[in-house]
Amino acid sequence: MRTTRRAFIKAIGAGALAPRLLRAQSGRSVTDSVGRRVTLPPRVERVYAAGPPASILLFAMAPDKVLGWTSPFRPDERPFVPARYADLPTFGRLTGRGNTANVEVVLAARPDLVFDYGSTSPTFASLADRIQEQTGIPYLLIDGAFDRIPDAFRLLGGIIGVDEQGARWSRYAADTLEDIRARVARVPEARRPRVYYGRGPSGLQTGLSGSINMESIERAGARNVAAELGQGGLVQVTIEQVLRWSPEVIVTTDPNFFAGVWGDPSWRSLPAVRERRVHLAPGLPFGWIDSPPSVNRLVGLHWLGRILHPQAFTEPLRPIVRDFYARAYHQTPSESQLDALLATDKPPET
Amino acid sequence: MSAAKTSAALALSAVGLVALTVVAFAIGRFPVAPGDFAAVAWAWLSGGTPDVPATVQTVILNVRGPRILAAIVIGAVLAAAGAAYQSLFRNPLVSPDILGVSAGAALGAVLGIFFALDVVFIQALAFACGLAAVATAYFIAARMRGHDPILILVLAGVVIGALLGAGVALIKYLADPYNQLPAITYWLLGSLSAATRADFLSVLPAAAGGMAVLWLLRWRISVLALGDDEAASVGVETGRIRAAVIAAATLMTAAAVSISGVIGWVGLLIPHLARLIVGPDFTRLLPVATLFGAAFMLAVDTVARTAGRIELPLGVLTAVIGTPLFLWLLATARRSWQ
Amino acid sequence: MKLEARDLAYGYRGHVVGQGANLTLSAGEIVCILGPNGGGKTTLFRTLLGLIAPLGGEVLLEGSSLHRRPRSAIARMLGYVPQAHTGYFPFTVQDVVLMGRTAHLSPFATPLRSDREQAMAAIERVGLATLADSEYTRISGGERQLALIARALAQATPLLVMDEPTASLDFGNQVRVLETVVGLAKEGKGILLSTHDPDQVFLCADRVALVHRGRVTDIGPPQSGLDAGLLRDLYGVEVQVSELDIGGKTRRVCVPVAAQSAISDRE
């Protein structure tokens, strides 16, 4: 009697453990961009993107697996994205020490995996390990380097089980990058314009060489006037420095700066302003140059190409933009929306 | 203040803390049924496996549990350090940050984030720099002999704190705005949102050690409030006691700040509140302030993680709740100092 | 029990306030330090108590150097009654007096019931029993001074050092404090107290030392040693020292001369 009861209890215990073991055995093992091996469930349906760049990467490739956003859509951003996606809940960021996301809220959403797209430094790798250990949810890091965008698509596609979309996007991204690269290569060094990228309302914040903010602009074959200041991130400069650099083209993302630069006596003296080569980058629903630094920048490359090297980029921009938005944001923009997007880089009529 | 009043205050605050802990475990953004909580608690105590979904267990044992315990320890530590410093510096407006420990820890953490170090090293750097800042202030003050060692110590702390603050500002300026600056900003605002079991265990030894020192020296710390000359004349080795209190308070505070970021007001406000109830005698003030601090921090952290859909920073909440409370104390309480 | 200063030079680093001081204080006697304000009496006392280091010479307690002894040992032999001041925190009189027992506690201990009883006895001895639970910061200056004396009594030391214990007290409280001092000496304590008032010296002192221009001169019993000439040198004013018969005993008093002549001129 006793032995049968003991055997019975053992069987129950094994039965209780069995689902866990079964999961582990049938789960897939994947490796992320920093070499961390993570075990995933066989089907990944619910994905939590831990930061804005990750959100866009996921949304472009597999919008139906998106659980929510890190910050809500602004009213002027909403029209570019189907309502059912724009209405998804907001979770906050789970990146960096000091996430705004409430871990319990994330857990309550029952994600199959969490991933982040961008920096793969030891800080982020160790944070990923901690959160994974704390919550039991697999956490993956994908390298956000500009040149590795095609790899990112393929890796994420394989992880979440949308290999076909992953391959398609990877090809699209690789083709875009190669196309831009080839055209820029044909423009001689001396004919590449000297560009100043002015950020913020005063326009006096710019990116140094190699900074994540300058990646698009530099890939599009611009010579960064701030390169002489060295390598790094963002810096504040003075108007005297800009005047000394005398850029041929000015690119900005701030509408207030763009509106005011034409009348400002200091800026007016610059050749770029006189020749009306100041351009406001479109930013809806996501920036075309750098905010956030994710796959949304791909469309910006085409736009930059036309601004910087009109001879090398002769095809109309409009169909490219329409196509990109339909692919990436899953909604073909209306003609008036396209007008609004493409008109922002024209100087005001005076 | 009578011994009876003190015992009543102690008992009430202990009971209050326990009640608050139960409430904190019960509420949160992840739905946890009371029965589940009881099952997990019982299983954890008796060593069995509860019949509760794995995610719920994770929430209770890995997410809420360490966070609640960390909040209790940090609140207790900051309040105790504040109470000790207020006696030591004979000034009710002193906080544990006065010698620069928070500024030092901030610089350490910010440097760690800037150099993209592993989180464990960021915490360790914060801890080490917090200690180093106070040690520097202490040794500067020791070299500058004068009539008033307390004043020189405070001035040295203020100067070091200002210097380190400038360092933090510089790093913020240079940091990567996408990957580093949000992390830095949030660290400086204080948060327990990522507190893990390891965090809690790492802060425990320093907290226990520091509290033990304060507890052992509690009578002499009380006597120090008489002033250096009089305390010495009744037999207190003022220099040594002062050094021991500063070492203990700094150790505890640096450990707390290294896992929670900068959290202000607790160390200033809670000792005040406790003093209003049980009087300035440190032997009574220490236990009451410690319990009050733990309860306050737990309450604020619970609000931080339940009030909104996203987390609210602790440092902001303690200021928002603490400032009006402090003003009210100043206005309605009797002047407790001339 | 004896406190002794031998050829003591005192002051702060780099600044000598007084030198060549020779003093002794034994149990059962009252020694007064007389001198004008600003003359360095407090600095002398702080040096005698070991709160600042001597700049020259030595301070001996029971024959061995004071500064080599640990604080708690000194505190069991020498008590300090500073000038009454306002406090920073609202301790009660009982709290303040109880702190005097610190020297008798082991390093990590808190006061025991016997300590509390001794503190209460000291409070009663100085007549403050009704104020025992009052806040120290809210009682009058005179009461605060008595509380500080009670603290020194609770400290149960054979020797006491009192720095201007009657400063800022009214006439009645001054007399009360001096009566307490005399009573303590009769009980066997040795008391060193500083004052700027010659009459107080005549009232209670067994010996007096003058502190003037950096020199400390022990002139022995005031009845024989303290005369008008010395007081004129000390204070720069004309005085007359007379003897009065008070309750069958002769006591000297010091009366300023200048004010008197103005009145008599008017008569």
mmCIF file of C-alpha atoms in Angstrom, chain A residues 159-292:
data_model
loop_
_atom_site.group_PDB
_atom_site.id
_atom_site.type_symbol
_atom_site.label_atom_id
_atom_site.label_comp_id
_atom_site.label_asym_id
_atom_site.label_seq_id
_atom_site.Cartn_x
_atom_site.Cartn_y
_atom_site.Cartn_z
ATOM 1 C CA ILE A 159 13.185 34.759 -33.614
ATOM 2 C CA ILE A 160 9.524 35.636 -33.756
ATOM 3 C CA GLY A 161 8.683 33.178 -36.478
ATOM 4 C CA VAL A 162 8.056 35.531 -39.403
ATOM 5 C CA ASP A 163 11.006 34.384 -41.451
ATOM 6 C CA GLU A 164 9.393 35.354 -44.720
ATOM 7 C CA GLN A 165 8.700 38.958 -43.747
ATOM 8 C CA GLY A 166 12.115 39.046 -42.174
ATOM 9 C CA ALA A 167 13.755 37.973 -45.396
ATOM 10 C CA ARG A 168 11.686 40.394 -47.440
ATOM 11 C CA TRP A 169 12.500 43.338 -45.219
ATOM 12 C CA SER A 170 16.123 42.320 -45.063
ATOM 13 C CA ARG A 171 16.288 42.398 -48.855
ATOM 14 C CA TYR A 172 14.496 45.746 -49.020
ATOM 15 C CA ALA A 173 16.807 47.275 -46.466
ATOM 16 C CA ALA A 174 19.918 45.830 -48.055
ATOM 17 C CA ASP A 175 18.825 47.012 -51.482
ATOM 18 C CA THR A 176 18.120 50.504 -50.182
ATOM 19 C CA LEU A 177 21.459 50.732 -48.419
ATOM 20 C CA GLU A 178 23.332 49.412 -51.439
ATOM 21 C CA ASP A 179 21.486 51.712 -53.816
ATOM 22 C CA ILE A 180 22.293 54.763 -51.750
ATOM 23 C CA ARG A 181 25.877 53.662 -51.315
ATOM 24 C CA ALA A 182 26.422 53.093 -54.995
ATOM 25 C CA ARG A 183 24.970 56.426 -56.060
ATOM 26 C CA VAL A 184 26.900 58.311 -53.432
ATOM 27 C CA ALA A 185 30.098 56.547 -54.503
ATOM 28 C CA ARG A 186 29.690 58.014 -57.977
ATOM 29 C CA VAL A 187 29.658 61.563 -56.605
ATOM 30 C CA PRO A 188 33.238 62.793 -56.322
ATOM 31 C CA GLU A 189 34.360 63.765 -52.837
ATOM 32 C CA ALA A 190 34.759 67.410 -53.727
ATOM 33 C CA ARG A 191 31.195 67.636 -55.050
ATOM 34 C CA ARG A 192 29.637 66.269 -51.882
ATOM 35 C CA PRO A 193 28.039 69.189 -50.099
ATOM 36 C CA ARG A 194 29.144 70.429 -46.714
ATOM 37 C CA VAL A 195 26.165 69.953 -44.436
ATOM 38 C CA TYR A 196 25.264 71.320 -41.043
ATOM 39 C CA TYR A 197 22.667 69.372 -39.057
ATOM 40 C CA GLY A 198 20.959 71.779 -36.685
ATOM 41 C CA ARG A 199 18.859 70.321 -33.864
ATOM 42 C CA GLY A 200 16.707 71.930 -31.222
ATOM 43 C CA PRO A 201 14.839 75.226 -31.284
ATOM 44 C CA SER A 202 17.984 77.314 -31.555
ATOM 45 C CA GLY A 203 19.465 75.068 -34.183
ATOM 46 C CA LEU A 204 22.750 75.156 -32.340
ATOM 47 C CA GLN A 205 22.941 71.514 -31.335
ATOM 48 C CA THR A 206 24.627 69.289 -33.847
ATOM 49 C CA GLY A 207 26.037 65.798 -34.154
ATOM 50 C CA LEU A 208 29.711 64.945 -34.299
ATOM 51 C CA SER A 209 31.200 62.443 -36.693
ATOM 52 C CA GLY A 210 30.024 58.941 -36.078
ATOM 53 C CA SER A 211 27.211 59.932 -33.771
ATOM 54 C CA ILE A 212 24.019 58.000 -34.111
ATOM 55 C CA ASN A 213 22.228 61.181 -35.126
ATOM 56 C CA MET A 214 24.508 61.734 -38.109
ATOM 57 C CA GLU A 215 24.430 58.222 -39.463
ATOM 58 C CA SER A 216 21.793 58.852 -42.120
ATOM 59 C CA ILE A 217 23.273 62.140 -43.223
ATOM 60 C CA GLU A 218 26.779 60.776 -43.482
ATOM 61 C CA ARG A 219 25.623 57.653 -45.358
ATOM 62 C CA ALA A 220 23.810 59.912 -47.797
ATOM 63 C CA GLY A 221 27.149 61.370 -48.815
ATOM 64 C CA ALA A 222 27.294 64.593 -46.858
ATOM 65 C CA ARG A 223 30.431 66.139 -45.431
ATOM 66 C CA ASN A 224 29.653 66.995 -41.813
ATOM 67 C CA VAL A 225 30.955 70.517 -41.110
ATOM 68 C CA ALA A 226 31.239 69.600 -37.429
ATOM 69 C CA ALA A 227 33.661 66.782 -38.219
ATOM 70 C CA GLU A 228 36.603 68.963 -37.227
ATOM 71 C CA LEU A 229 35.366 68.875 -33.629
ATOM 72 C CA GLY A 230 36.106 65.182 -33.453
ATOM 73 C CA GLN A 231 34.113 62.035 -32.876
ATOM 74 C CA GLY A 232 31.331 61.572 -30.411
ATOM 75 C CA GLY A 233 27.711 62.381 -29.738
ATOM 76 C CA LEU A 234 25.817 65.645 -29.707
ATOM 77 C CA VAL A 235 27.375 69.045 -28.961
ATOM 78 C CA GLN A 236 26.266 72.604 -28.515
ATOM 79 C CA VAL A 237 27.940 75.009 -30.927
ATOM 80 C CA THR A 238 27.795 78.780 -31.382
ATOM 81 C CA ILE A 239 26.537 80.782 -34.310
ATOM 82 C CA GLU A 240 30.069 82.016 -34.879
ATOM 83 C CA GLN A 241 31.213 78.465 -35.457
ATOM 84 C CA VAL A 242 28.410 77.866 -37.956
ATOM 85 C CA LEU A 243 29.257 81.093 -39.754
ATOM 86 C CA ARG A 244 32.880 80.052 -39.941
ATOM 87 C CA TRP A 245 31.953 76.624 -41.299
ATOM 88 C CA SER A 246 29.666 78.252 -43.875
ATOM 89 C CA PRO A 247 27.761 75.064 -44.771
ATOM 90 C CA GLU A 248 26.231 74.642 -48.199
ATOM 91 C CA VAL A 249 23.217 72.779 -46.902
ATOM 92 C CA ILE A 250 21.434 72.948 -43.563
ATOM 93 C CA VAL A 251 19.191 70.121 -42.410
ATOM 94 C CA THR A 252 16.985 70.445 -39.368
ATOM 95 C CA THR A 253 14.216 68.583 -37.592
ATOM 96 C CA ASP A 254 12.838 71.498 -35.565
ATOM 97 C CA PRO A 255 9.929 73.383 -37.209
ATOM 98 C CA ASN A 256 10.421 76.457 -35.034
ATOM 99 C CA PHE A 257 14.020 76.786 -36.042
ATOM 100 C CA PHE A 258 13.099 76.254 -39.681
ATOM 101 C CA ALA A 259 10.452 78.984 -39.575
ATOM 102 C CA GLY A 260 12.751 81.471 -37.878
ATOM 103 C CA VAL A 261 15.990 80.923 -39.769
ATOM 104 C CA TRP A 262 14.913 82.863 -42.829
ATOM 105 C CA GLY A 263 14.408 86.095 -40.952
ATOM 106 C CA ASP A 264 17.214 85.752 -38.433
ATOM 107 C CA PRO A 265 19.988 88.254 -39.265
ATOM 108 C CA SER A 266 22.783 85.947 -38.159
ATOM 109 C CA TRP A 267 21.628 82.933 -40.114
ATOM 110 C CA ARG A 268 20.518 84.925 -43.128
ATOM 111 C CA SER A 269 24.074 85.692 -44.043
ATOM 112 C CA LEU A 270 24.884 82.029 -44.609
ATOM 113 C CA PRO A 271 25.037 80.887 -48.254
ATOM 114 C CA ALA A 272 22.795 77.919 -47.428
ATOM 115 C CA VAL A 273 20.026 80.263 -46.309
ATOM 116 C CA ARG A 274 20.517 82.701 -49.154
ATOM 117 C CA GLU A 275 20.343 79.895 -51.693
ATOM 118 C CA ARG A 276 17.374 78.362 -49.940
ATOM 119 C CA ARG A 277 19.148 75.126 -49.188
ATOM 120 C CA VAL A 278 17.727 74.766 -45.687
ATOM 121 C CA HIS A 279 15.563 71.693 -45.315
ATOM 122 C CA LEU A 280 13.187 70.593 -42.593
ATOM 123 C CA ALA A 281 13.119 66.814 -42.367
ATOM 124 C CA PRO A 282 9.654 65.277 -42.217
ATOM 125 C CA GLY A 283 8.866 63.620 -38.916
ATOM 126 C CA LEU A 284 5.477 61.959 -39.017
ATOM 127 C CA PRO A 285 4.800 59.471 -37.636
ATOM 128 C CA PHE A 286 8.504 58.904 -36.896
ATOM 129 C CA GLY A 287 11.486 61.076 -37.762
ATOM 130 C CA TRP A 288 13.220 60.620 -41.097
ATOM 131 C CA ILE A 289 16.703 61.408 -39.791
ATOM 132 C CA ASP A 290 17.092 60.267 -36.238
ATOM 133 C CA SER A 291 14.149 60.332 -33.881
ATOM 134 C CA PRO A 292 14.199 57.476 -33.037
#
